[in-house]
Coordinates of C-alpha atoms and ligand atoms in Angstrom, one line a residue:
X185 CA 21.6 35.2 -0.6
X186 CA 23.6 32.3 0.8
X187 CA 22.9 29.5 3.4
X188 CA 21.1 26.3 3.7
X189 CA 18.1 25.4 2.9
X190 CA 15.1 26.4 4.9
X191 CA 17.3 29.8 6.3
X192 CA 14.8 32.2 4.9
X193 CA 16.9 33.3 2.0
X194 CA 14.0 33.7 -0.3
X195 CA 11.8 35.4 2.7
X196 CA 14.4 38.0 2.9
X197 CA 15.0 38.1 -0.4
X198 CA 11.8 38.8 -1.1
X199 CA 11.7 41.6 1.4
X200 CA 14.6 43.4 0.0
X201 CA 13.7 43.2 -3.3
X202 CA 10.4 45.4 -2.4
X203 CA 12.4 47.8 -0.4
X204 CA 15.5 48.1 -2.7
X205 CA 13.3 48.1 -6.4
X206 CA 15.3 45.4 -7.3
X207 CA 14.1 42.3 -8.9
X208 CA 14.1 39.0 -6.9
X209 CA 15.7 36.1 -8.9
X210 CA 15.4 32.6 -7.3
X211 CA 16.9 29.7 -9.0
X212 CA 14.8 27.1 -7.1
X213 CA 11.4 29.2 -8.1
X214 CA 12.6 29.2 -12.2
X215 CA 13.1 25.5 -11.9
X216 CA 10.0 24.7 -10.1
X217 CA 8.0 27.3 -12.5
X218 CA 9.3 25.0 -15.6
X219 CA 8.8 21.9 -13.4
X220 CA 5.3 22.9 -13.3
X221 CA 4.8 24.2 -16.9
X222 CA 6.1 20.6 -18.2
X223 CA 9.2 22.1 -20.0
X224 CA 12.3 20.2 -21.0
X225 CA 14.4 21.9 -18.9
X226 CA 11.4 21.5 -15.8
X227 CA 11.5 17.8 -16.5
X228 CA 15.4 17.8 -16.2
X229 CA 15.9 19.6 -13.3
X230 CA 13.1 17.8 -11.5
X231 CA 15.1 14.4 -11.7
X232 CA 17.7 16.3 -9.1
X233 CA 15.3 18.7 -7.0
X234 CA 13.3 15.6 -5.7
X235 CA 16.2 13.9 -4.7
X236 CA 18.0 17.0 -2.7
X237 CA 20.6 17.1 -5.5
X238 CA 22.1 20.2 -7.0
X239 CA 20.9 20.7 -10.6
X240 CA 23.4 20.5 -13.1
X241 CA 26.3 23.5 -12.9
X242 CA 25.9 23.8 -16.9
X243 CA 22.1 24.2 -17.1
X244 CA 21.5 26.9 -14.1
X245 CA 24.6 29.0 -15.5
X246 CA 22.9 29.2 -18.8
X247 CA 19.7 30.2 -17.3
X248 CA 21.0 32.6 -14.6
X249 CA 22.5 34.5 -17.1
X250 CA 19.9 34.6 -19.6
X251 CA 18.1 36.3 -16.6
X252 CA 20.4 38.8 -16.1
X253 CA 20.3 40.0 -19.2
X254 CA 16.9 41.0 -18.7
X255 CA 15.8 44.8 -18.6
X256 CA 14.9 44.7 -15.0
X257 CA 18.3 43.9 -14.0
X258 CA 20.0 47.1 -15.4
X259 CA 19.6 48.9 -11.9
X260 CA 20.4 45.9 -9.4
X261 CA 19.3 42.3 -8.3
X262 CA 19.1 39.8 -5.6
X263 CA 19.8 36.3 -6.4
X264 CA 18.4 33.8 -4.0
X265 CA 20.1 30.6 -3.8
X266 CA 23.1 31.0 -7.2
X267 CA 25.3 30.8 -6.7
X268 CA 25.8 27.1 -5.3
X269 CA 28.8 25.9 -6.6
X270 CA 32.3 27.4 -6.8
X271 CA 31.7 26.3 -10.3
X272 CA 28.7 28.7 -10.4
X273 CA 30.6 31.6 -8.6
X274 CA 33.2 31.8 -11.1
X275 CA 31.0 31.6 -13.8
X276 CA 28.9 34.2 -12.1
X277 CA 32.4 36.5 -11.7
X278 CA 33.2 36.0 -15.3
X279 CA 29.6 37.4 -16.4
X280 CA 29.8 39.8 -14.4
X281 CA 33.1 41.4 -15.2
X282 CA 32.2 41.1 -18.8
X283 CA 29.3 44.1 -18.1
X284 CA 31.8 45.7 -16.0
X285 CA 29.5 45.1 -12.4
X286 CA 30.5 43.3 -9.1
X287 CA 28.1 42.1 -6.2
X288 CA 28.0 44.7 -3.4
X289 CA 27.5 41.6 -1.2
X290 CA 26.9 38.3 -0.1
X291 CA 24.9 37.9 2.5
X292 CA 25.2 34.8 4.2
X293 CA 21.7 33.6 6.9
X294 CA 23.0 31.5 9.6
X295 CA 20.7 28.9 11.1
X296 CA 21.1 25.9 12.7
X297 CA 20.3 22.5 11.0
X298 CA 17.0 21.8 14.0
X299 CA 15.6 25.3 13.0
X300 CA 16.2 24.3 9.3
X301 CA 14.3 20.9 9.9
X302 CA 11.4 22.9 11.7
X303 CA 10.9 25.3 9.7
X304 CA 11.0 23.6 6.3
X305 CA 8.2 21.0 7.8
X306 CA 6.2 23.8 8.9
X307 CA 6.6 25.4 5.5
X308 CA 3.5 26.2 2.9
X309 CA 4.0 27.2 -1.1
X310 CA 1.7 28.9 -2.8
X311 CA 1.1 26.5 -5.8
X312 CA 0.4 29.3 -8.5
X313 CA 2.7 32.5 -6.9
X314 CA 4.8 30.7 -5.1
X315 CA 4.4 33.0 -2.3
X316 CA 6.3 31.8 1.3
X317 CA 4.7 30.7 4.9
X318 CA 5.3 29.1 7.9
X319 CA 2.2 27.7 9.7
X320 CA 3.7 29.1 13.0
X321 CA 5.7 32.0 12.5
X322 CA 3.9 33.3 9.1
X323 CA 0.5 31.5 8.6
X324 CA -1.5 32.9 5.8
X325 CA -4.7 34.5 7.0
X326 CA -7.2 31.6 5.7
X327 CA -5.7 28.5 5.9
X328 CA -4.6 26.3 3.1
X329 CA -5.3 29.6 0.8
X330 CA -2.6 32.5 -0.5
X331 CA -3.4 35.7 0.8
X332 CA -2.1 36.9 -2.1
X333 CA -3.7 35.6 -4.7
X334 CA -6.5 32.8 -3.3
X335 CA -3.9 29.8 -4.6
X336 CA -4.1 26.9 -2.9
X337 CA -1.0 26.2 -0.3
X338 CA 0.5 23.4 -0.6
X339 CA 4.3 21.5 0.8
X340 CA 7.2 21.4 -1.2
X341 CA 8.1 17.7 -2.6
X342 CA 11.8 18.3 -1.8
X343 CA 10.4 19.4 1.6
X344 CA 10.0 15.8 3.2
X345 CA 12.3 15.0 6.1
X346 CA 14.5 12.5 4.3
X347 CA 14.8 15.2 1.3
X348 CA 15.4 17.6 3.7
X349 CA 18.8 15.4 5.0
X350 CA 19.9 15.1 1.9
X351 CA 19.3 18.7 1.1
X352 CA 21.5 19.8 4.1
X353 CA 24.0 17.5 3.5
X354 CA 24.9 18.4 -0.5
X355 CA 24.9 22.1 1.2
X356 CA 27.9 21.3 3.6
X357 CA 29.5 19.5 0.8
X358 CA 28.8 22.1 -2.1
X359 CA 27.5 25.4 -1.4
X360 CA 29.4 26.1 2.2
X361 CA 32.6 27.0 0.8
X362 CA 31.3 30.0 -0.5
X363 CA 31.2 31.9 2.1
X364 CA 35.1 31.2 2.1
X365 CA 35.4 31.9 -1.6
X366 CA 33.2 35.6 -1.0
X367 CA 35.0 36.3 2.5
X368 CA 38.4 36.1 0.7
X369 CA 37.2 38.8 -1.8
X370 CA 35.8 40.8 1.3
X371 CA 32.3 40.4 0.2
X372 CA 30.7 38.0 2.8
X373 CA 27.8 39.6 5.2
X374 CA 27.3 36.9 7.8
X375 CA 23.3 37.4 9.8
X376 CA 22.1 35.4 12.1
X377 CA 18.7 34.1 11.0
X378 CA 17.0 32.9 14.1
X379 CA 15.5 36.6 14.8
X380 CA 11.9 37.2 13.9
X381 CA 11.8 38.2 10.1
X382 CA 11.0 41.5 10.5
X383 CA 14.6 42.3 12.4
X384 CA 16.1 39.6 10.0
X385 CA 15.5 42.4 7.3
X386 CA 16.0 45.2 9.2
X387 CA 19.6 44.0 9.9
X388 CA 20.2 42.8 6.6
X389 CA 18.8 46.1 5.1
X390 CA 20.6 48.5 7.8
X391 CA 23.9 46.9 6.8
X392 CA 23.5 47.4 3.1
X393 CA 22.4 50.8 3.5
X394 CA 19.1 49.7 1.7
X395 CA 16.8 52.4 3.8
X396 CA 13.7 53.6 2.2
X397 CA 11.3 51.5 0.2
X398 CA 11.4 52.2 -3.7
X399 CA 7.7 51.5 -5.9
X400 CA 8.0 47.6 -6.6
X401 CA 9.4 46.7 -10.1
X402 CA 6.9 45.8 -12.5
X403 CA 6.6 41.6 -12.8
X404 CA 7.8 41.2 -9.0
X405 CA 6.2 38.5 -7.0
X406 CA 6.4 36.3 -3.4
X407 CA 9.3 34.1 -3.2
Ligands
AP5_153 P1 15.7 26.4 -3.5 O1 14.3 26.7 -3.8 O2 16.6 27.5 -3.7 O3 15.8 25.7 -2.1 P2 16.8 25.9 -0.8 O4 18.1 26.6 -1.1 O5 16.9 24.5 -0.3 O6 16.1 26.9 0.0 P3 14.6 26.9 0.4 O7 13.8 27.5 -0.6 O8 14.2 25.5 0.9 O9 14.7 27.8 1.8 P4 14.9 29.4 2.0 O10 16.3 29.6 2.6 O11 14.6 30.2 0.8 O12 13.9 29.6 3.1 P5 12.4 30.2 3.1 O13 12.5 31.7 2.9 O14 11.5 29.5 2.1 O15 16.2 25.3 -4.5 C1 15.4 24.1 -4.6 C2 16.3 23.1 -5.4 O16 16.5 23.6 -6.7 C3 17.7 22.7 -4.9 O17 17.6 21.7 -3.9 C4 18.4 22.3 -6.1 O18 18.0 21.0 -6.5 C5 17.8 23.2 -7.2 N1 18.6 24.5 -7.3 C6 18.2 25.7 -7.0 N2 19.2 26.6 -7.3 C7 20.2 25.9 -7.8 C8 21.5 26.2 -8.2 N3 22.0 27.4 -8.1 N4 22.3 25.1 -8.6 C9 21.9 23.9 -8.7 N5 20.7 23.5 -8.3 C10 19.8 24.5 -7.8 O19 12.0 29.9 4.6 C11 11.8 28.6 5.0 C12 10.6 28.6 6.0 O20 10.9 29.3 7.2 C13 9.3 29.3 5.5 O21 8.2 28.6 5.9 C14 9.4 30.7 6.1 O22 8.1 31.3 6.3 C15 10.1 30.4 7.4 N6 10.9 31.5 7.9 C16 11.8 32.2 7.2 N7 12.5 33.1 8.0 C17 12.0 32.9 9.2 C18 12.3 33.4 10.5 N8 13.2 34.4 10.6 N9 11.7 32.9 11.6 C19 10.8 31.9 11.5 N10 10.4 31.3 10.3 C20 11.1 31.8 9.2

């Protein structure tokens, strides 16, 4: 899943991944997840994620593809927000080739930078699943608690409106020219992501030919 922050890459992604069977793997979530534990790594990445900056190319590479080695990954996976660099793309490629799989695609959400600043301030996080809303268009049924698992919502620290600027603007500089990089290889699926999420999924999952829900993989979760 490709675009820029606040496009509702990890809503869709989350989506999909129930209706495909496929794990959901979101960069952002592992780093906050080890932000939150106290790790090394947490502690590292944290220095870049509260300033809008990317993370280091050499640690996500590392930990994307520890991921992927994973059992759960034999029969497909979405990744939500890696690549981000063309760094990361190739790197992606290479690991890929080396198990002898290729993406089927990259689907690129398309919003506008307003709708991104709305919809990131309006945004809620489940502290402990790390499940998605939006106080207008998705509020949880109680406020302030996870209708998933009673956790406390809370806002993102990278999700203030100067954060939010920066955010945008190390997209344009950094992740943008992927779409270039996956429409060359004929693997780009530009949506437009300004529909209502249920027909944000529907196109997405029409187009991929993802059609009837599969029972969710063990260890999946909101994202
Ligand atoms: P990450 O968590 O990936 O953040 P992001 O890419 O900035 O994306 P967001 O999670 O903010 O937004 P989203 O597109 O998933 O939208 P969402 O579905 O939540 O990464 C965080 C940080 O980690 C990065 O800044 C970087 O520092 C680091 N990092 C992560 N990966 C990295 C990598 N590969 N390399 C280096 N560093 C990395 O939706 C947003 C809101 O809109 C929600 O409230 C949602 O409910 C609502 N919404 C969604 N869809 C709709 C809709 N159709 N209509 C109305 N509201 C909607």
């Amino acid at each position: 899943m490709l675009g820029p922050p606040g496009a509702g890459k990890g809503t869709q992604a989350n989506l999909l991944s129930k209706k495909a069977g496929v794990p959901h793997i979101s960069t952002g979530d592992i780093f906050r997840d080890a932000m939150k534990n106290g790790t090394p790594m947490g502690r590292r990445a944290a220095e870049f994620i509260q300033r809008g900056e990317l993370v280091p190319d050499e640690v996500v590479i590392g930990i994307v593809e520890e991921r992927l080695k994973e059992e759960d990954c034999r029969g497909g996976f979405i990744l939500d927000g890696f690549p981000r660099t063309v760094a990361q793309a190739e790197s992606l490629d290479k690991f890929l080739e080396s198990k002898g799989i290729s993406l089927d695609a990259v689907v690129e959400v398309v919003v506008s930078r307003d709708e991104v600043v709305r919809r990131l301030s309006n945004r809620r996080t489940c502290e402990h699943c790390q499940a998605v809303y939006h106080l207008i268009h998705n509020p949880p049924k109680e406020d302030g608690i996870c209708d998933r698992c009673k956790g406390k919502l809370m806002q993102r620290q990278d999700d203030t409106i100067e954060v939010i600027l920066n955010r945008l603007k190390v997209y344009e500089r950094q992740t943008a020219p992927l779409a270039g990089y996956y429409e060359k290889k004929g693997r780009l699926l530009k949506i437009g992501g300004e529909k209502k999420i249920e027909e944000v999924v529907a196109e997405i999952a029409g187009k991929l030919g993802i059609h009837s829900p599969s029972p969710l993989p063990t260890g999946e979760r909101d994202g």
